[in-house]
Short mmCIF file of C-alpha atoms and ligand atoms in Angstrom, two decimals:
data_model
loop_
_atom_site.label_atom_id
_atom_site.label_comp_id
_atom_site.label_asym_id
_atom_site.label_seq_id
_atom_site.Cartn_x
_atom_site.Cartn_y
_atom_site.Cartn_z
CA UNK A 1 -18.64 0.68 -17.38
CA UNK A 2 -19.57 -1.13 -20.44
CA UNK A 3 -17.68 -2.93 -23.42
CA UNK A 4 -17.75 -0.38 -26.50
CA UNK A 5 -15.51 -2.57 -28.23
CA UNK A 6 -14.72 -6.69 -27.94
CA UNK A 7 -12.87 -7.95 -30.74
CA UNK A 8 -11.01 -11.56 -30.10
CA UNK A 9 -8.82 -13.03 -32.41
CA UNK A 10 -9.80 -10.96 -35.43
CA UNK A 11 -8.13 -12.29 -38.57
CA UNK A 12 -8.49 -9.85 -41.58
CA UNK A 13 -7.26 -10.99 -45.48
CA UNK A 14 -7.09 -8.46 -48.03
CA UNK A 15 -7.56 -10.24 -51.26
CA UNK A 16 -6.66 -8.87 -54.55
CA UNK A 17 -6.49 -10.11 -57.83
CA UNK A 18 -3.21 -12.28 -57.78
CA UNK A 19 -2.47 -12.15 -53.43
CA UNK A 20 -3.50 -12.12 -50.41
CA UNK A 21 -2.47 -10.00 -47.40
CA UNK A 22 -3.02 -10.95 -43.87
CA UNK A 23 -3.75 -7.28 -42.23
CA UNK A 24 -4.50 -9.16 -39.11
CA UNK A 25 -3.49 -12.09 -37.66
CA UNK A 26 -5.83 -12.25 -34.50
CA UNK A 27 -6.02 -9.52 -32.97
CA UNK A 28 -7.46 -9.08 -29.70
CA UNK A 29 -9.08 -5.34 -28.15
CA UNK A 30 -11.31 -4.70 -25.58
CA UNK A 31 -12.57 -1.10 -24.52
CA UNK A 32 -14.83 0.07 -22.56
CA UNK A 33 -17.67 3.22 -22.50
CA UNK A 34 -15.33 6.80 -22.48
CA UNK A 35 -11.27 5.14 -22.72
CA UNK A 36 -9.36 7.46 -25.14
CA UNK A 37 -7.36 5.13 -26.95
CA UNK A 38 -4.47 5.64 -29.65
CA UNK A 39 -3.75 3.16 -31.77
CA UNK A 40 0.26 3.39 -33.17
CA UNK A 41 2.55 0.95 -34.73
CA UNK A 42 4.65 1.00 -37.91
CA UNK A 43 3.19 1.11 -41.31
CA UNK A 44 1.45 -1.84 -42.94
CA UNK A 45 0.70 -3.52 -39.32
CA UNK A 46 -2.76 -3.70 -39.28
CA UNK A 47 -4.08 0.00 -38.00
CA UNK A 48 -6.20 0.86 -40.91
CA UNK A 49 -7.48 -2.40 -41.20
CA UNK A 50 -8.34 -2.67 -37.80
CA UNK A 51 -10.37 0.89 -37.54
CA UNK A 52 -12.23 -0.26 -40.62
CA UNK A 53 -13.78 -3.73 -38.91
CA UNK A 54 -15.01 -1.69 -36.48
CA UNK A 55 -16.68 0.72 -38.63
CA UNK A 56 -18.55 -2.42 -40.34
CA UNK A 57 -16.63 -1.38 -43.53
CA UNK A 58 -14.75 -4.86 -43.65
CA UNK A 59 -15.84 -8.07 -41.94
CA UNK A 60 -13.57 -10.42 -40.21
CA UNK A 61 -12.14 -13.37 -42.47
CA UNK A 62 -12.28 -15.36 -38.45
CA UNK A 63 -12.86 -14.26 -35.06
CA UNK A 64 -15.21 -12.30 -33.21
CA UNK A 65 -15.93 -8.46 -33.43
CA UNK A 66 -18.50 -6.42 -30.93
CA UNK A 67 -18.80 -3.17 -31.21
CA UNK A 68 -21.29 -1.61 -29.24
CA UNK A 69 -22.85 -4.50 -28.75
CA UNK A 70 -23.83 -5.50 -32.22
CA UNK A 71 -21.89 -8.65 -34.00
CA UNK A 72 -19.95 -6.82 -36.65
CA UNK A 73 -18.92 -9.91 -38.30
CA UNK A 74 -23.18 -11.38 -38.30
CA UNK A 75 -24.79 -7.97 -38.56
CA UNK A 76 -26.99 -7.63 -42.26
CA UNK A 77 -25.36 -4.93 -44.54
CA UNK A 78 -28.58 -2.59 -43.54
CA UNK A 79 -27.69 -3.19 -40.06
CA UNK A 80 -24.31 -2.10 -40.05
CA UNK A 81 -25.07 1.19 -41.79
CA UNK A 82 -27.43 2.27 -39.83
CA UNK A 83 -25.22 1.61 -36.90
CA UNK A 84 -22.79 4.01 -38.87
CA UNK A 85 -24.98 6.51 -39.43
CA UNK A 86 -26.37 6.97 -35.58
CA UNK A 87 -23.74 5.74 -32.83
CA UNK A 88 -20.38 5.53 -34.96
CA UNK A 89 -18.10 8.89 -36.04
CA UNK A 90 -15.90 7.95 -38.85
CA UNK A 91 -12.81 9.58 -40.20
CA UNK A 92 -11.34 7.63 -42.61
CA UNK A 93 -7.45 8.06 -43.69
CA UNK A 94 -6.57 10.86 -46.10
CA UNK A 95 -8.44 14.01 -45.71
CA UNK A 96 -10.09 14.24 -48.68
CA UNK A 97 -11.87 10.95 -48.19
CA UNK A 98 -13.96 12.17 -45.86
CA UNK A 99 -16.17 15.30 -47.17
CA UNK A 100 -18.31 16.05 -50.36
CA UNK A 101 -15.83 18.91 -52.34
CA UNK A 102 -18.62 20.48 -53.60
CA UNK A 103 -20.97 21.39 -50.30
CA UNK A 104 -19.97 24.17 -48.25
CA UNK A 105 -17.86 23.05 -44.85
CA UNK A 106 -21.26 23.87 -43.27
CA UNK A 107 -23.32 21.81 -45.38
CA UNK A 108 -20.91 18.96 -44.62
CA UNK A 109 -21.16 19.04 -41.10
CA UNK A 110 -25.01 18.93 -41.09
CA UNK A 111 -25.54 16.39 -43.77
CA UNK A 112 -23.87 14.45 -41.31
CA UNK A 113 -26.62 14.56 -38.96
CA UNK A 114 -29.60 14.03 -41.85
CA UNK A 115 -29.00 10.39 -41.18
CA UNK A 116 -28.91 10.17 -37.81
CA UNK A 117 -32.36 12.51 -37.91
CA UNK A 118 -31.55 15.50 -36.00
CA UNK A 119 -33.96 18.90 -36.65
CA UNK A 120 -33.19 21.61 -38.96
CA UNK A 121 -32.29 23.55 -35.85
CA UNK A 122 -30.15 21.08 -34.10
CA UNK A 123 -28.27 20.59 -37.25
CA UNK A 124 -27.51 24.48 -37.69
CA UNK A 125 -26.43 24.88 -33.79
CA UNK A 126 -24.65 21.65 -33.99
CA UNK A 127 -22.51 22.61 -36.79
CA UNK A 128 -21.83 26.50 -36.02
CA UNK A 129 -20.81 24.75 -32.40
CA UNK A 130 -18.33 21.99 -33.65
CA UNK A 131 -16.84 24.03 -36.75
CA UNK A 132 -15.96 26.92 -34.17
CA UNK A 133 -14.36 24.10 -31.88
CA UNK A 134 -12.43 23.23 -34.96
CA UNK A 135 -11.23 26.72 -35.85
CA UNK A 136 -13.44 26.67 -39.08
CA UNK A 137 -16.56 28.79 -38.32
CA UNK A 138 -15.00 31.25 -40.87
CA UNK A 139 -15.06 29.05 -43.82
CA UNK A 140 -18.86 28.20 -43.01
CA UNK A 141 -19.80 28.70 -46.49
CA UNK A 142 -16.36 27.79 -48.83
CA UNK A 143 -16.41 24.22 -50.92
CA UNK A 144 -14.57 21.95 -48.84
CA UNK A 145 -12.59 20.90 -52.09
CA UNK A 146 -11.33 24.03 -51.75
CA UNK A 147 -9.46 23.65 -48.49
CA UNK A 148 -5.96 22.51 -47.72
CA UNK A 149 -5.47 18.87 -46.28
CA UNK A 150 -5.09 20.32 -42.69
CA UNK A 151 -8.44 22.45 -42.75
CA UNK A 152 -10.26 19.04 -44.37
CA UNK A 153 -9.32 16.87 -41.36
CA UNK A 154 -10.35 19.72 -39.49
CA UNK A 155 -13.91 20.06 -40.44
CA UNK A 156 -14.28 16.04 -41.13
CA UNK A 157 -14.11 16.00 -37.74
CA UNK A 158 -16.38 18.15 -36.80
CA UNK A 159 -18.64 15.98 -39.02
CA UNK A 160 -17.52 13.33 -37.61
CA UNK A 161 -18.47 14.25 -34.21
CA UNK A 162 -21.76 16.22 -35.16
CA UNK A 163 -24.17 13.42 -34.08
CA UNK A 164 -22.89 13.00 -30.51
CA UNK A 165 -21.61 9.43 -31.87
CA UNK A 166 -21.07 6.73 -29.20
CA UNK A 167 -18.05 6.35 -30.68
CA UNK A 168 -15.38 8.08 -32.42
CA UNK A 169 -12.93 6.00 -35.25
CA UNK A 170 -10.37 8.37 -36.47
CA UNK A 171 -7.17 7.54 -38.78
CA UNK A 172 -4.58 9.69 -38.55
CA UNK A 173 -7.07 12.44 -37.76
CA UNK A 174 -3.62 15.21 -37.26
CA UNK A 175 -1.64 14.00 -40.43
CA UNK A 176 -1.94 17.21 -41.99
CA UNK A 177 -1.77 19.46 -38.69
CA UNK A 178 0.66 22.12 -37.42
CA UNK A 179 1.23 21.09 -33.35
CA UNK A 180 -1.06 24.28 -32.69
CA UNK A 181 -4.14 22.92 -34.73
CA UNK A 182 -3.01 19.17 -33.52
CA UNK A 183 -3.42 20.44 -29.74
CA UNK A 184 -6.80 21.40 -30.72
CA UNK A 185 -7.85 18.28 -31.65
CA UNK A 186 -6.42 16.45 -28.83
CA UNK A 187 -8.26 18.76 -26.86
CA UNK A 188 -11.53 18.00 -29.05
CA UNK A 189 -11.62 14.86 -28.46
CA UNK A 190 -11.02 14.70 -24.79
CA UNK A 191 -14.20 17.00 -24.97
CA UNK A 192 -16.66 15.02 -26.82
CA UNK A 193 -15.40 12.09 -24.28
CA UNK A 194 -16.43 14.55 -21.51
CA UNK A 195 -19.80 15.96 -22.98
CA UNK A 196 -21.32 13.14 -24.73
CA UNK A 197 -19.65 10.02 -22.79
CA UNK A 198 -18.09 9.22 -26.53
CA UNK A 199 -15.62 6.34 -26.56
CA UNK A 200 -12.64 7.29 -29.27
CA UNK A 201 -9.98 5.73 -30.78
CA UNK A 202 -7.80 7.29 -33.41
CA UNK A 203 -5.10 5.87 -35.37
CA UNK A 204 -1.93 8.22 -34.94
CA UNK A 205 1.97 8.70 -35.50
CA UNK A 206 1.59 12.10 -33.60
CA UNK A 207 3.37 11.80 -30.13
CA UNK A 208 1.72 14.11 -28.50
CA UNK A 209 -1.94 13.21 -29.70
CA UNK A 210 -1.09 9.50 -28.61
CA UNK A 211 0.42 11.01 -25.22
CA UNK A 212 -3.13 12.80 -24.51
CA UNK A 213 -5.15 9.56 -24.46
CA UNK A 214 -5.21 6.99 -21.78
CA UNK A 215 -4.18 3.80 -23.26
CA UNK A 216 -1.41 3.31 -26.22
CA UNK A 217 -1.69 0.14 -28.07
CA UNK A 218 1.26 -0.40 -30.54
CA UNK A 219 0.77 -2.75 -33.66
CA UNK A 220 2.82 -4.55 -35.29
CA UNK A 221 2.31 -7.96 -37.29
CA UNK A 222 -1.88 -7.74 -37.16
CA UNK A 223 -1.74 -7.82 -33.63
CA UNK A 224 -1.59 -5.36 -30.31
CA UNK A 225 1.62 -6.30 -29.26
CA UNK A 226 2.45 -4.06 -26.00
CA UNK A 227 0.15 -1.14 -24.83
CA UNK A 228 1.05 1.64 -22.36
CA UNK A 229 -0.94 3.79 -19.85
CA UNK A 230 -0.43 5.37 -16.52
CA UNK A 231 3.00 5.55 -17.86
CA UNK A 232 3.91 1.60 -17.61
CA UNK A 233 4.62 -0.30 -20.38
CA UNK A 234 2.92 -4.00 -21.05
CA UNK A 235 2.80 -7.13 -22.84
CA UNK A 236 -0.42 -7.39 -23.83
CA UNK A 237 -1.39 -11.47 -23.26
CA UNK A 238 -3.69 -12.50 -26.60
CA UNK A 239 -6.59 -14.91 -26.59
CA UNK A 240 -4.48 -17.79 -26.93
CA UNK A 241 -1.93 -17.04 -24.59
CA UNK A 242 0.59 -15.80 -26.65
CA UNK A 243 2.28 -12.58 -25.68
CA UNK A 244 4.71 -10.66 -28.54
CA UNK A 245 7.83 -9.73 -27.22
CA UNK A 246 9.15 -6.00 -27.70
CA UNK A 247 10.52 -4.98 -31.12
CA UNK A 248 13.52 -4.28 -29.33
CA UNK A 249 14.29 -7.70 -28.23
CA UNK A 250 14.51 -9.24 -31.30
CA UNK A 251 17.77 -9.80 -31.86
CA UNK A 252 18.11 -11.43 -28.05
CA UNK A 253 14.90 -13.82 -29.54
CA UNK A 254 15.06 -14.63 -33.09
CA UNK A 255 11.81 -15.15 -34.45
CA UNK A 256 11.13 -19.23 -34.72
CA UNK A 257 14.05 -19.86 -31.91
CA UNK A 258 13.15 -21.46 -28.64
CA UNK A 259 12.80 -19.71 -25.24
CA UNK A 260 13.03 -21.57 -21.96
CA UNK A 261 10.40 -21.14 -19.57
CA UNK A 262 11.39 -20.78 -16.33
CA UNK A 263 8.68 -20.16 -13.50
CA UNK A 264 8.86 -18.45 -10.36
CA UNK A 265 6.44 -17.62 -7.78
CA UNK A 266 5.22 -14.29 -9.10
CA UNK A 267 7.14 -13.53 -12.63
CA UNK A 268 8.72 -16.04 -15.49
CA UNK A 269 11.90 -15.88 -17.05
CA UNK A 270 12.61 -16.26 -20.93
CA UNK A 271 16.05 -17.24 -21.88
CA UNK A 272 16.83 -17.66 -25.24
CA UNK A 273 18.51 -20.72 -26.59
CA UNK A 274 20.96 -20.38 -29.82
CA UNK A 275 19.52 -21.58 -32.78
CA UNK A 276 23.02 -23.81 -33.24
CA UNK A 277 22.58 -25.51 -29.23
CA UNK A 278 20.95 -28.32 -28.20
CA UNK A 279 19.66 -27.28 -24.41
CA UNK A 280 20.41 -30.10 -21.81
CA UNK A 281 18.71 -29.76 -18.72
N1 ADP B 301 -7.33 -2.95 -49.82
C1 ADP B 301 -6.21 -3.66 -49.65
N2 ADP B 301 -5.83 -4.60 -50.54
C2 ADP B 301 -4.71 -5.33 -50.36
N3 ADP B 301 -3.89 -5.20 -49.32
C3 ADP B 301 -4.20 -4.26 -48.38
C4 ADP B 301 -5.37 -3.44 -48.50
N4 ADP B 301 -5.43 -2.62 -47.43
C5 ADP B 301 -4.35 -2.91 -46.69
N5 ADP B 301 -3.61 -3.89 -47.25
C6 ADP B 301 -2.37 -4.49 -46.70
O1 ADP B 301 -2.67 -4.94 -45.38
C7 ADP B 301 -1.59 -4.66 -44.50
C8 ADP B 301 -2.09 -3.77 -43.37
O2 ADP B 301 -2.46 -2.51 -43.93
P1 ADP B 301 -3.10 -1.34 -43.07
O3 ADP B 301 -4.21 -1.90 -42.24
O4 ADP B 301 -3.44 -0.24 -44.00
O5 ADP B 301 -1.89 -0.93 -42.11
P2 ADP B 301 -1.55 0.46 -41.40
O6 ADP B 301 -2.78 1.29 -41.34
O7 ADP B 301 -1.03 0.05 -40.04
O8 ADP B 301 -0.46 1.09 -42.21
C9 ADP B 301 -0.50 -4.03 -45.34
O9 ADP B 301 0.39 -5.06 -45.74
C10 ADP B 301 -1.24 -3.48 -46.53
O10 ADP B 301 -0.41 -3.44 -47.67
MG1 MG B 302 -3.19 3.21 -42.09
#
């Protein structure tokens, strides 16, 4: 199995005019060829941010991000889109960010593929193929502006996955879904994993799309803080050896307290000393 994704210690700062955000505060993700990962977390914790380093749409402000192999953070500006065009599948959050309102739902699903040069005929098969998958074959030939917010995200994906991509980025690709159409797309995605070997990670508050992928990774602060799969939950130890403690726990472990480390032969204990106590040992 190979890497699809490395990033280590990712640090991300939005600047605007008069601040700055930290998005991420050094984040650390590794997956490899095929996982089906879901990315969830509250809002503002870094998700968006995240998915958009590894499309090459941001670079990091530190830290190290691989994705496929290529040195997101080093790569030239040609370099990265041409690595968008041919190996990534984007779907960016908000459903209307993601098609031209004025082509057809066809014609959006094939111009897809002009970059990554597939034939005339691949392009037509391609599309009738994916917008079917999608429920859309109907609408072939209606402006995609002219579509609710449910049918956009369903044909951006089928864009999105019309070159085969290597891997899959979508945010909050069932925002807009009823839990028939969401199913669908669960099921989608498991399939292009299956047919083309693509690796996908999607961005999601929906329970049951995050249930349907193999690994879990919850946000929160600019980092992974805890990930589940094969229905165990864990810390997820960063780069630097720190580990974030469950959401739940913080009123046992106020943030900036002290902790006492106490080692035993094959788990440590944490116990929490009161802000207002000296510990004597
Ligand atoms: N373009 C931007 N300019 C300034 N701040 C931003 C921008 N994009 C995101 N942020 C801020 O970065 C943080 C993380 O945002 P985001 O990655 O969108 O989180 P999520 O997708 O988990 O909701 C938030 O505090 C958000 O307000
Ligand atoms: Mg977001």
């Amino acid at each position: 199995m190979s890497v699809v994704v490395d990033v280590q210690q990712a640090v991300c700062i939005h600047r605007t005019v008069d601040s700055e955000v930290v998005a991420l505060r050094g984040a650390d993700l590794l997956v490899e060829e095929g996982e089906l990962v879901a990315l969830v977390g509250p809002s503002g914790s870094g998700k968006s941010t995240l998915m958009a380093l590894l499309a090459g749409l941001l670079r990091p402000s530190a830290g190290q991000v691989h994705v496929l192999g290529r040195d997101v953070a080093r790569a030239t500006e040609r370099e990265v889109l041409s690595h968008r065009s041919q190996d990534i599948g984007m779907l960016m959050q908000g459903p209307e960010r993601n098609l031209l309102p004025y082509a057809s739902v066809r014609a959006n699903v094939e111009l897809a593929q002009l970059a990554a040069r597939a034939p005339r005929a691949v392009r037509h098969r391609r599309a009738a193929e994916l917008l079917e998958a999608v429920g859309m074959e109907a609408a072939s030939r209606r402006r995609a502006g002219t579509l609710s917010g449910g049918e956009q995200q369903r044909v951006a994906l089928a864009a999105a996955l019309a070159t085969g991509p290597r891997l899959l980025l979508a945010d909050e690709p069932t925002s807009q879904l009823d839990r028939e159409n969401a199913a669908g797309i669960a099921q989608l995605l498991r399939t292009a994993r299956d047919r083309w070997g693509t690796t996908v990670i999607v961005v999601t508050h929906d329970a049951e799309l995050g249930e349907a992928m193999d690994r879990r990774l919850t946000m929160r602060d600019g980092r992974i803080g805890t990930e589940a799969r094969s229905g165990e939950q864990y810390a997820v130890i960063g780069r630097d050896g720190t580990v974030q403690l469950p959401a739940d726990l913080a009123d046992r472990f106020p943030a900036g307290g002290r902790a006492r480390v106490v080692r035993r032969p094959d788990h440590i204990e944490l116990h929490p000393i009161a802000a207002d106590r000296d510990e004597r040992s």
